[in-house]
Amino acid sequence: MKPFPPLLSPTDPFPDPTQADREGWVAITRELTPQRLLQSYPLGIFPWTENPFTWWSPDPRGILPLDRLHVPTRLERTIRSGKFTLTINQAFDEVILGCAHRSQGREESWIGPAFVQAYCQLHRMGHAISYEVWKEGALAGGLYGVKIGNFFAGESMFHLVRDASSVALVLAARSLHQEGCQLFDLQMVTSHTAKFGAIEVPRDEYL
């Protein structure tokens, strides 16, 4: 039998994510391309590391119900104060590089050069979006993710100024809700995203 998770060639389809191992590991590839990314997200699969590239579909799955977004009172006051200027898709490259720089402080940095290149290409194709938070003309924080139809996957966020990443998350959630987005995928729920109403759902229900 072929070992699981399998090493896929550039033309191999992804395996059934419900057959992933206990941690949600689905497959391995040697390449990360926009085409692979566009194949993976509709299947509930996303990349997580490089050298090699590993692909995952965790169970349970973290999502943010857009119709039940909770914004803490203090953060709402900050948003309304005018302290920050908010934009969408005005600085995608800067946002993903900000996220990559932040991740380098972790034991395992997953936003390497290949991730930056692939997602910037995906952005130019119209399938990756950034949400920017500025203070006094400088980028204070942001969030980027993948949007395919009515689906959005939040990939990463960063901040250089207190609250900026949280403001970016609220900006993304409210904008997507207004656009009729039906699913905001967070991959996993953290203590931070739980404050905004993030929940876990079984993978079978997510898929």
mmCIF file of C-alpha atoms in Angstrom:
data_model
loop_
_atom_site.group_PDB
_atom_site.id
_atom_site.type_symbol
_atom_site.label_atom_id
_atom_site.label_comp_id
_atom_site.label_asym_id
_atom_site.label_seq_id
_atom_site.Cartn_x
_atom_site.Cartn_y
_atom_site.Cartn_z
ATOM 1 C CA MET A 1 0.000 0.000 0.000
ATOM 2 C CA LYS A 2 1.047 3.567 -0.645
ATOM 3 C CA PRO A 3 2.182 5.131 2.661
ATOM 4 C CA PHE A 4 0.065 7.867 4.163
ATOM 5 C CA PRO A 5 0.456 10.786 4.054
ATOM 6 C CA PRO A 6 1.559 10.404 0.431
ATOM 7 C CA LEU A 7 4.154 12.409 -1.444
ATOM 8 C CA LEU A 8 2.236 13.864 -4.378
ATOM 9 C CA SER A 9 3.632 14.552 -7.820
ATOM 10 C CA PRO A 10 2.650 17.872 -9.457
ATOM 11 C CA THR A 11 -0.237 16.152 -11.263
ATOM 12 C CA ASP A 12 -1.528 13.965 -8.419
ATOM 13 C CA PRO A 13 -4.882 14.967 -6.899
ATOM 14 C CA PHE A 14 -5.196 15.434 -3.160
ATOM 15 C CA PRO A 15 -6.395 12.374 -1.243
ATOM 16 C CA ASP A 16 -9.651 12.353 0.699
ATOM 17 C CA PRO A 17 -9.050 14.627 3.737
ATOM 18 C CA THR A 18 -11.304 12.452 5.898
ATOM 19 C CA GLN A 19 -8.591 9.788 5.635
ATOM 20 C CA ALA A 20 -5.966 12.048 7.209
ATOM 21 C CA ASP A 21 -4.052 10.894 10.267
ATOM 22 C CA ARG A 22 -5.121 11.867 13.795
ATOM 23 C CA GLU A 23 -3.381 15.240 13.558
ATOM 24 C CA GLY A 24 -4.974 16.042 10.202
ATOM 25 C CA TRP A 25 -1.911 15.529 8.001
ATOM 26 C CA VAL A 26 -3.127 14.854 4.460
ATOM 27 C CA ALA A 27 -0.200 14.955 2.049
ATOM 28 C CA ILE A 28 3.295 16.164 1.151
ATOM 29 C CA THR A 29 4.455 17.994 -1.976
ATOM 30 C CA ARG A 30 7.768 19.329 -3.199
ATOM 31 C CA GLU A 31 6.159 22.405 -4.744
ATOM 32 C CA LEU A 32 3.772 25.155 -3.670
ATOM 33 C CA THR A 33 1.943 26.786 -6.561
ATOM 34 C CA PRO A 34 -1.169 28.959 -6.892
ATOM 35 C CA GLN A 35 -2.809 26.090 -8.739
ATOM 36 C CA ARG A 36 -2.194 23.728 -5.820
ATOM 37 C CA LEU A 37 -3.608 26.288 -3.414
ATOM 38 C CA LEU A 38 -6.749 26.727 -5.503
ATOM 39 C CA GLN A 39 -7.201 22.945 -5.520
ATOM 40 C CA SER A 40 -6.667 22.553 -1.790
ATOM 41 C CA TYR A 41 -8.967 25.085 -0.123
ATOM 42 C CA PRO A 42 -12.280 23.827 -1.592
ATOM 43 C CA LEU A 43 -11.319 20.401 -0.214
ATOM 44 C CA GLY A 44 -10.709 21.776 3.284
ATOM 45 C CA ILE A 45 -6.934 21.349 2.946
ATOM 46 C CA PHE A 46 -4.226 23.968 3.500
ATOM 47 C CA PRO A 47 -0.387 24.061 3.564
ATOM 48 C CA TRP A 48 1.482 24.531 6.814
ATOM 49 C CA THR A 49 5.220 23.971 6.430
ATOM 50 C CA GLU A 50 7.785 23.937 3.658
ATOM 51 C CA ASN A 51 10.837 21.811 2.827
ATOM 52 C CA PRO A 52 8.809 19.716 2.162
ATOM 53 C CA PHE A 53 5.371 21.303 1.930
ATOM 54 C CA THR A 54 2.896 19.592 4.220
ATOM 55 C CA TRP A 55 -0.874 19.786 3.740
ATOM 56 C CA TRP A 56 -3.423 19.535 6.537
ATOM 57 C CA SER A 57 -7.115 19.204 7.335
ATOM 58 C CA PRO A 58 -7.454 19.244 11.139
ATOM 59 C CA ASP A 59 -10.370 17.804 13.071
ATOM 60 C CA PRO A 60 -12.028 19.724 14.654
ATOM 61 C CA ARG A 61 -11.842 22.820 12.445
ATOM 62 C CA GLY A 62 -11.899 26.420 13.634
ATOM 63 C CA ILE A 63 -14.346 28.853 12.052
ATOM 64 C CA LEU A 64 -15.639 32.346 12.803
ATOM 65 C CA PRO A 65 -19.431 32.612 12.342
ATOM 66 C CA LEU A 66 -19.734 35.994 10.638
ATOM 67 C CA ASP A 67 -23.287 36.580 11.820
ATOM 68 C CA ARG A 68 -22.196 36.154 15.438
ATOM 69 C CA LEU A 69 -19.009 38.216 15.499
ATOM 70 C CA HIS A 70 -18.263 39.514 18.999
ATOM 71 C CA VAL A 71 -16.188 42.679 19.278
ATOM 72 C CA PRO A 72 -14.993 43.526 22.810
ATOM 73 C CA THR A 73 -16.227 46.927 23.982
ATOM 74 C CA ARG A 74 -12.757 48.417 24.411
ATOM 75 C CA LEU A 75 -11.745 47.333 20.913
ATOM 76 C CA GLU A 76 -14.933 48.784 19.425
ATOM 77 C CA ARG A 77 -14.089 52.106 21.053
ATOM 78 C CA THR A 78 -10.609 51.942 19.552
ATOM 79 C CA ILE A 79 -12.023 51.274 16.075
ATOM 80 C CA ARG A 80 -14.465 54.175 16.333
ATOM 81 C CA SER A 81 -11.875 56.567 17.760
ATOM 82 C CA GLY A 82 -10.216 57.121 14.390
ATOM 83 C CA LYS A 83 -6.843 56.096 15.786
ATOM 84 C CA PHE A 84 -6.359 53.753 12.829
ATOM 85 C CA THR A 85 -6.966 54.070 9.098
ATOM 86 C CA LEU A 86 -8.361 50.894 7.523
ATOM 87 C CA THR A 87 -7.848 49.691 3.946
ATOM 88 C CA ILE A 88 -8.365 46.521 1.930
ATOM 89 C CA ASN A 89 -5.949 45.118 -0.658
ATOM 90 C CA GLN A 90 -3.710 48.175 -0.646
ATOM 91 C CA ALA A 91 -0.533 46.548 0.709
ATOM 92 C CA PHE A 92 -0.758 42.777 0.312
ATOM 93 C CA ASP A 93 2.984 42.212 -0.038
ATOM 94 C CA GLU A 94 3.712 44.307 3.057
ATOM 95 C CA VAL A 95 1.121 42.428 5.099
ATOM 96 C CA ILE A 96 2.353 38.937 4.227
ATOM 97 C CA LEU A 97 5.947 40.014 4.835
ATOM 98 C CA GLY A 98 4.879 41.421 8.193
ATOM 99 C CA CYS A 99 3.295 38.072 9.049
ATOM 100 C CA ALA A 100 6.397 36.215 7.865
ATOM 101 C CA HIS A 101 8.687 38.385 9.979
ATOM 102 C CA ARG A 102 6.502 37.805 13.037
ATOM 103 C CA SER A 103 6.498 34.042 12.509
ATOM 104 C CA GLN A 104 10.307 33.944 12.456
ATOM 105 C CA GLY A 105 10.244 34.437 16.210
ATOM 106 C CA ARG A 106 8.558 31.073 16.650
ATOM 107 C CA GLU A 107 10.269 27.721 16.930
ATOM 108 C CA GLU A 108 8.786 26.728 13.578
ATOM 109 C CA SER A 109 8.357 29.460 10.975
ATOM 110 C CA TRP A 110 5.865 28.389 8.331
ATOM 111 C CA ILE A 111 5.727 31.547 6.183
ATOM 112 C CA GLY A 112 8.941 31.088 4.247
ATOM 113 C CA PRO A 113 9.949 32.572 0.872
ATOM 114 C CA ALA A 114 7.985 29.982 -1.109
ATOM 115 C CA PHE A 115 4.806 30.804 0.838
ATOM 116 C CA VAL A 116 5.291 34.523 0.244
ATOM 117 C CA GLN A 117 5.839 33.986 -3.482
ATOM 118 C CA ALA A 118 2.862 31.636 -3.948
ATOM 119 C CA TYR A 119 0.378 33.779 -2.021
ATOM 120 C CA CYS A 120 1.544 36.979 -3.733
ATOM 121 C CA GLN A 121 0.896 35.242 -7.058
ATOM 122 C CA LEU A 122 -2.510 34.167 -5.765
ATOM 123 C CA HIS A 123 -3.200 37.781 -4.802
ATOM 124 C CA ARG A 124 -2.393 38.952 -8.325
ATOM 125 C CA MET A 125 -4.841 36.326 -9.593
ATOM 126 C CA GLY A 126 -7.551 37.846 -7.399
ATOM 127 C CA HIS A 127 -7.814 35.049 -4.824
ATOM 128 C CA ALA A 128 -5.794 36.393 -1.888
ATOM 129 C CA ILE A 129 -6.837 39.468 0.076
ATOM 130 C CA SER A 130 -5.169 41.676 2.651
ATOM 131 C CA TYR A 131 -6.753 43.839 5.316
ATOM 132 C CA GLU A 132 -4.527 46.685 6.455
ATOM 133 C CA VAL A 133 -4.456 48.836 9.583
ATOM 134 C CA TRP A 134 -2.443 52.051 9.438
ATOM 135 C CA LYS A 135 -1.373 54.574 12.049
ATOM 136 C CA GLU A 136 -0.011 57.949 10.997
ATOM 137 C CA GLY A 137 0.687 56.657 7.492
ATOM 138 C CA ALA A 138 2.640 53.569 8.571
ATOM 139 C CA LEU A 139 1.419 49.980 8.473
ATOM 140 C CA ALA A 140 0.521 49.047 12.048
ATOM 141 C CA GLY A 141 -0.828 45.567 11.389
ATOM 142 C CA GLY A 142 -2.818 43.434 9.027
ATOM 143 C CA LEU A 143 -4.328 40.115 8.056
ATOM 144 C CA TYR A 144 -4.262 38.146 4.813
ATOM 145 C CA GLY A 145 -6.141 35.155 3.519
ATOM 146 C CA VAL A 146 -7.585 33.298 0.560
ATOM 147 C CA LYS A 147 -11.004 34.040 -0.912
ATOM 148 C CA ILE A 148 -12.694 31.650 -3.333
ATOM 149 C CA GLY A 149 -16.329 32.441 -4.013
ATOM 150 C CA ASN A 150 -18.151 32.812 -0.686
ATOM 151 C CA PHE A 151 -15.321 31.133 1.237
ATOM 152 C CA PHE A 152 -12.485 32.901 3.060
ATOM 153 C CA ALA A 153 -9.544 31.320 4.849
ATOM 154 C CA GLY A 154 -7.686 33.610 7.221
ATOM 155 C CA GLU A 155 -4.023 32.671 6.968
ATOM 156 C CA SER A 156 -2.095 34.929 9.322
ATOM 157 C CA MET A 157 -2.069 38.351 10.952
ATOM 158 C CA PHE A 158 0.480 40.571 12.662
ATOM 159 C CA HIS A 159 0.717 43.835 14.557
ATOM 160 C CA LEU A 160 3.360 46.443 15.256
ATOM 161 C CA VAL A 161 0.968 48.575 17.310
ATOM 162 C CA ARG A 162 -1.300 47.309 20.073
ATOM 163 C CA ASP A 163 -4.731 46.145 18.853
ATOM 164 C CA ALA A 164 -3.841 46.484 15.155
ATOM 165 C CA SER A 165 -4.176 42.770 14.349
ATOM 166 C CA SER A 166 -7.462 42.581 16.244
ATOM 167 C CA VAL A 167 -8.763 45.569 14.294
ATOM 168 C CA ALA A 168 -7.692 43.840 11.062
ATOM 169 C CA LEU A 169 -9.648 40.733 12.075
ATOM 170 C CA VAL A 170 -12.779 42.790 12.733
ATOM 171 C CA LEU A 171 -12.312 44.653 9.439
ATOM 172 C CA ALA A 172 -12.035 41.352 7.577
ATOM 173 C CA ALA A 173 -15.024 39.764 9.301
ATOM 174 C CA ARG A 174 -17.319 42.753 8.810
ATOM 175 C CA SER A 175 -16.279 43.287 5.193
ATOM 176 C CA LEU A 176 -16.724 39.619 4.320
ATOM 177 C CA HIS A 177 -20.113 39.512 6.014
ATOM 178 C CA GLN A 178 -21.272 42.506 3.975
ATOM 179 C CA GLU A 179 -20.092 40.746 0.808
ATOM 180 C CA GLY A 180 -22.166 37.674 1.628
ATOM 181 C CA CYS A 181 -19.270 35.413 2.567
ATOM 182 C CA GLN A 182 -20.622 32.218 4.108
ATOM 183 C CA LEU A 183 -17.525 30.737 5.743
ATOM 184 C CA PHE A 184 -14.562 32.319 7.551
ATOM 185 C CA ASP A 185 -12.097 29.485 8.088
ATOM 186 C CA LEU A 186 -9.595 29.990 10.919
ATOM 187 C CA GLN A 187 -8.105 26.483 10.677
ATOM 188 C CA MET A 188 -7.803 26.315 14.471
ATOM 189 C CA VAL A 189 -9.341 28.247 17.362
ATOM 190 C CA THR A 190 -6.955 30.121 19.652
ATOM 191 C CA SER A 191 -7.656 31.924 22.905
ATOM 192 C CA HIS A 192 -7.407 35.170 20.940
ATOM 193 C CA THR A 193 -9.897 34.290 18.182
ATOM 194 C CA ALA A 194 -12.271 32.720 20.722
ATOM 195 C CA LYS A 195 -12.807 36.230 22.123
ATOM 196 C CA PHE A 196 -14.377 37.165 18.782
ATOM 197 C CA GLY A 197 -16.733 34.185 18.721
ATOM 198 C CA ALA A 198 -14.610 31.569 16.970
ATOM 199 C CA ILE A 199 -15.842 28.001 17.422
ATOM 200 C CA GLU A 200 -14.759 24.472 16.559
ATOM 201 C CA VAL A 201 -16.793 22.213 14.285
ATOM 202 C CA PRO A 202 -16.198 18.562 13.364
ATOM 203 C CA ARG A 203 -14.288 18.136 10.114
ATOM 204 C CA ASP A 204 -17.148 16.157 8.566
ATOM 205 C CA GLU A 205 -19.505 19.063 9.248
ATOM 206 C CA TYR A 206 -16.976 21.581 7.930
ATOM 207 C CA LEU A 207 -16.505 19.652 4.704
#
